[in-house]
Amino acid sequence: QLQLQESGPGLVKPSETLSLTCTVSGGSISSSSYYWGWIRQPPGKGLEWIGSIYYSGSTYYNPSLKSRVTISVDTSKNQFSLKLSSVTAADTAVYYCARLSINATPDPWGQGTLVTVSS
Amino acid sequence: SSELTQDPAVSVALGQTVRITCQGDSLRSYYASWYQQKPGQAPVLVIYGKNNRPSGIPDRFSGSSSGNTASLTITGAQAEDEADYYCNSRDSSGNPVFGGGTKLTVL
């Protein structure tokens, strides 16, 4: 059974860079049938797609975040990572990683990790 | 437009049928998927494709689509169905887009 687990700091200072890693277990990140993505949810609000990556390294970003986002993949570790630069309080959210089908359907999801931006 | 629009809140009496809708131009071309999210938990896929349920999802959940509107129907709503529901589809670039979510209350 495929499982995803997010890891990284839960507190980031304003203007700094948020860094998270998603570890995939129970399956290979090198599958040609899927993408891997990051989705976030501010407290009490809805879901926002951040970006996706294919195992080859091709990336796709939400235009509203594109200037600040970098997603990378490490197939040797079965992991992919998110970096979001110049964070503000508006970036405080639960960050989820997920596998995405070619139809852009995320499933399964990681349990999520709360990242708070505060000094 | 790649936006998906959902009613913020819907209620249903225990055991009755409820329909949660999602509107958007992309739904004319692509199916919606539906997620159930309970407090403090990650979203769980309940419907995908034309009307497919992942393993373990009760058959009281079903999906349908017409024009620019996708619907999630719960036939015989149970107390445990109280949750937030999100629709998801893809935009013209093939990237995910989500609706704003519907809070379902089971009375």
Short mmCIF file of C-alpha atoms in Angstrom, two decimals:
data_model
loop_
_atom_site.label_atom_id
_atom_site.label_comp_id
_atom_site.label_asym_id
_atom_site.label_seq_id
_atom_site.Cartn_x
_atom_site.Cartn_y
_atom_site.Cartn_z
CA GLN A 1 0.00 0.00 0.00
CA LEU A 2 1.46 3.29 -1.11
CA GLN A 3 2.13 5.75 1.70
CA LEU A 4 3.46 9.29 1.72
CA GLN A 5 4.96 11.14 4.67
CA GLU A 6 5.83 14.82 4.88
CA SER A 7 8.73 16.03 6.99
CA GLY A 8 10.32 19.37 7.74
CA PRO A 9 10.30 22.31 10.15
CA GLY A 10 6.97 23.31 11.61
CA LEU A 11 8.02 26.92 12.16
CA VAL A 12 9.59 29.24 9.60
CA LYS A 13 10.46 32.90 10.00
CA PRO A 14 9.04 35.53 7.64
CA SER A 15 11.15 36.12 4.52
CA GLU A 16 12.90 32.77 4.93
CA THR A 17 12.50 29.62 2.84
CA LEU A 18 10.09 26.83 3.73
CA SER A 19 11.53 23.38 2.98
CA LEU A 20 9.61 20.11 3.11
CA THR A 21 10.31 16.58 1.97
CA CYS A 22 7.86 13.83 1.08
CA THR A 23 9.01 10.25 1.48
CA VAL A 24 7.17 7.65 -0.59
CA SER A 25 6.95 4.06 0.64
CA GLY A 26 5.21 0.97 -0.68
CA GLY A 27 5.83 1.95 -4.30
CA SER A 28 8.30 3.60 -6.64
CA ILE A 29 8.40 7.32 -7.30
CA SER A 30 9.81 6.42 -10.71
CA SER A 31 6.46 5.11 -11.96
CA SER A 32 5.70 6.49 -15.41
CA SER A 33 1.97 6.57 -14.64
CA TYR A 34 1.94 9.23 -11.98
CA TYR A 35 3.05 12.68 -10.94
CA TRP A 36 3.88 13.79 -7.43
CA GLY A 37 2.54 16.98 -5.97
CA TRP A 38 2.25 19.43 -3.13
CA ILE A 39 -1.06 20.86 -1.95
CA ARG A 40 -1.66 23.22 0.94
CA GLN A 41 -4.58 24.23 3.14
CA PRO A 42 -4.51 27.40 5.26
CA PRO A 43 -6.28 27.01 8.62
CA GLY A 44 -10.03 26.95 8.10
CA LYS A 45 -9.72 27.36 4.33
CA GLY A 46 -9.76 25.26 1.18
CA LEU A 47 -7.19 23.31 -0.80
CA GLU A 48 -4.62 24.95 -3.08
CA TRP A 49 -2.40 23.08 -5.51
CA ILE A 50 1.20 24.30 -5.26
CA GLY A 51 2.96 22.26 -7.90
CA SER A 52 3.79 18.85 -9.31
CA ILE A 53 6.81 16.92 -10.53
CA TYR A 54 7.33 13.90 -12.75
CA TYR A 55 10.04 11.37 -11.89
CA SER A 56 12.08 12.67 -14.82
CA GLY A 57 12.23 16.07 -13.13
CA SER A 58 9.64 17.92 -15.22
CA THR A 59 7.87 20.44 -13.02
CA TYR A 60 4.53 22.24 -13.10
CA TYR A 61 3.73 25.13 -10.78
CA ASN A 62 0.69 27.12 -9.74
CA PRO A 63 1.10 30.45 -11.57
CA SER A 64 0.26 32.35 -8.39
CA LEU A 65 3.24 30.78 -6.58
CA LYS A 66 5.59 30.04 -9.46
CA SER A 67 8.10 32.78 -8.69
CA ARG A 68 8.70 31.38 -5.19
CA VAL A 69 8.37 27.61 -5.64
CA THR A 70 10.90 24.92 -6.45
CA ILE A 71 10.00 21.22 -6.46
CA SER A 72 12.67 18.56 -6.93
CA VAL A 73 12.82 14.78 -6.93
CA ASP A 74 15.39 12.29 -5.64
CA THR A 75 14.55 8.92 -7.16
CA SER A 76 17.39 7.19 -5.28
CA LYS A 77 15.71 8.07 -1.98
CA ASN A 78 12.12 7.79 -3.28
CA GLN A 79 11.54 11.36 -2.16
CA PHE A 80 10.45 14.67 -3.57
CA SER A 81 10.82 18.08 -2.00
CA LEU A 82 9.27 21.53 -1.84
CA LYS A 83 10.97 24.87 -1.34
CA LEU A 84 8.91 28.03 -0.97
CA SER A 85 10.92 31.21 -0.65
CA SER A 86 10.19 34.60 0.90
CA VAL A 87 7.39 33.26 3.07
CA THR A 88 4.87 35.44 4.88
CA ALA A 89 2.11 34.72 7.37
CA ALA A 90 -0.16 34.00 4.40
CA ASP A 91 1.90 30.86 3.74
CA THR A 92 0.90 29.37 7.09
CA ALA A 93 -0.92 26.17 6.19
CA VAL A 94 -1.06 22.41 6.40
CA TYR A 95 1.12 21.16 3.56
CA TYR A 96 0.23 17.84 1.97
CA CYS A 97 2.13 15.73 -0.50
CA ALA A 98 0.20 13.41 -2.80
CA ARG A 99 0.47 11.15 -5.80
CA LEU A 100 -1.34 12.54 -8.82
CA SER A 101 -2.87 10.54 -11.65
CA ILE A 102 -2.58 11.76 -15.23
CA ASN A 103 -6.08 13.16 -14.72
CA ALA A 104 -4.72 15.38 -11.94
CA THR A 105 -6.48 13.38 -9.21
CA PRO A 106 -4.44 13.37 -6.00
CA ASP A 107 -4.54 10.01 -4.22
CA PRO A 108 -3.26 8.97 -1.78
CA TRP A 109 -2.26 11.92 0.37
CA GLY A 110 0.24 12.22 3.15
CA GLN A 111 -1.09 13.01 6.61
CA GLY A 112 -0.06 16.65 6.20
CA THR A 113 2.26 18.86 8.20
CA LEU A 114 1.42 22.24 9.68
CA VAL A 115 3.91 24.95 8.84
CA THR A 116 3.57 28.22 10.71
CA VAL A 117 5.27 31.37 9.49
CA SER A 118 6.08 33.54 12.48
CA SER A 119 8.99 35.36 14.01
CA SER B 1 -11.70 29.67 -16.43
CA SER B 2 -10.24 26.92 -14.24
CA GLU B 3 -12.31 27.80 -11.16
CA LEU B 4 -14.63 25.31 -9.49
CA THR B 5 -17.55 26.63 -7.44
CA GLN B 6 -19.24 24.82 -4.56
CA ASP B 7 -21.96 25.81 -2.11
CA PRO B 8 -20.27 26.62 1.22
CA ALA B 9 -22.67 24.56 3.33
CA VAL B 10 -25.36 21.90 2.91
CA SER B 11 -27.38 20.00 5.48
CA VAL B 12 -29.25 16.70 5.34
CA ALA B 13 -31.43 14.76 7.75
CA LEU B 14 -30.04 11.45 8.92
CA GLY B 15 -30.89 8.71 6.43
CA GLN B 16 -31.94 11.10 3.68
CA THR B 17 -30.29 11.81 0.33
CA VAL B 18 -28.12 14.84 -0.32
CA ARG B 19 -26.49 16.19 -3.46
CA ILE B 20 -23.37 18.34 -3.36
CA THR B 21 -22.61 20.21 -6.55
CA CYS B 22 -19.53 21.65 -8.23
CA GLN B 23 -19.63 24.03 -11.18
CA GLY B 24 -16.90 25.02 -13.60
CA ASP B 25 -16.07 25.29 -17.26
CA SER B 26 -13.43 22.54 -17.03
CA LEU B 27 -16.17 20.09 -16.06
CA ARG B 28 -17.51 20.25 -19.59
CA SER B 29 -14.35 18.41 -20.67
CA TYR B 30 -13.06 16.55 -17.61
CA TYR B 31 -14.62 14.48 -14.85
CA ALA B 32 -14.57 15.68 -11.27
CA SER B 33 -13.14 13.77 -8.38
CA TRP B 34 -14.54 14.17 -4.87
CA TYR B 35 -12.82 14.18 -1.51
CA GLN B 36 -14.12 13.86 2.03
CA GLN B 37 -12.18 15.66 4.74
CA LYS B 38 -12.86 15.31 8.43
CA PRO B 39 -11.35 17.69 11.02
CA GLY B 40 -7.64 17.22 11.47
CA GLN B 41 -7.40 14.62 8.72
CA ALA B 42 -6.13 14.55 5.16
CA PRO B 43 -8.67 14.48 2.33
CA VAL B 44 -9.85 11.03 1.27
CA LEU B 45 -10.86 10.25 -2.31
CA VAL B 46 -14.46 9.03 -2.46
CA ILE B 47 -15.34 9.34 -6.17
CA TYR B 48 -13.21 9.58 -9.32
CA GLY B 49 -13.77 9.34 -13.03
CA LYS B 50 -17.26 8.87 -14.40
CA ASN B 51 -18.54 7.32 -11.14
CA ASN B 52 -15.87 5.16 -9.53
CA ARG B 53 -15.40 4.46 -5.84
CA PRO B 54 -12.01 3.52 -4.38
CA SER B 55 -11.88 0.36 -2.34
CA GLY B 56 -13.49 0.82 1.05
CA ILE B 57 -15.80 3.69 0.10
CA PRO B 58 -19.45 2.82 0.81
CA ASP B 59 -21.77 2.49 -2.16
CA ARG B 60 -24.03 5.23 -0.79
CA PHE B 61 -21.55 7.63 -2.42
CA SER B 62 -22.04 8.23 -6.14
CA GLY B 63 -21.03 10.79 -8.72
CA SER B 64 -22.61 12.25 -11.83
CA SER B 65 -22.06 15.06 -14.28
CA SER B 66 -24.06 17.22 -16.66
CA GLY B 67 -22.72 20.11 -18.65
CA ASN B 68 -20.58 22.27 -16.41
CA THR B 69 -21.86 20.72 -13.18
CA ALA B 70 -20.60 17.68 -11.31
CA SER B 71 -22.52 16.21 -8.39
CA LEU B 72 -21.72 14.00 -5.43
CA THR B 73 -24.77 12.20 -4.08
CA ILE B 74 -24.95 10.50 -0.71
CA THR B 75 -27.95 8.20 -0.56
CA GLY B 76 -28.96 7.53 3.03
CA ALA B 77 -26.56 9.91 4.76
CA GLN B 78 -25.00 8.66 7.97
CA ALA B 79 -23.70 10.62 10.94
CA GLU B 80 -20.14 9.71 9.95
CA ASP B 81 -20.63 11.43 6.58
CA GLU B 82 -20.55 14.84 8.28
CA ALA B 83 -17.42 16.42 6.83
CA ASP B 84 -16.09 18.89 4.30
CA TYR B 85 -16.31 17.78 0.68
CA TYR B 86 -14.08 19.09 -2.10
CA CYS B 87 -14.37 18.62 -5.83
CA ASN B 88 -11.28 18.44 -8.01
CA SER B 89 -10.66 18.49 -11.71
CA ARG B 90 -7.94 19.60 -14.07
CA ASP B 91 -7.38 22.83 -15.90
CA SER B 92 -6.45 23.16 -19.58
CA SER B 93 -2.78 22.68 -18.68
CA GLY B 94 -3.54 19.39 -16.96
CA ASN B 95 -2.94 20.71 -13.47
CA PRO B 96 -5.21 20.10 -10.46
CA VAL B 97 -7.86 22.61 -9.48
CA PHE B 98 -10.09 22.40 -6.41
CA GLY B 99 -13.47 23.75 -5.46
CA GLY B 100 -13.80 25.85 -2.35
CA GLY B 101 -15.39 23.03 -0.38
CA THR B 102 -18.84 22.25 1.02
CA LYS B 103 -19.44 21.67 4.71
CA LEU B 104 -22.00 18.89 5.10
CA THR B 105 -24.02 18.78 8.30
CA VAL B 106 -26.04 15.65 9.09
CA LEU B 107 -29.02 16.59 11.26
#
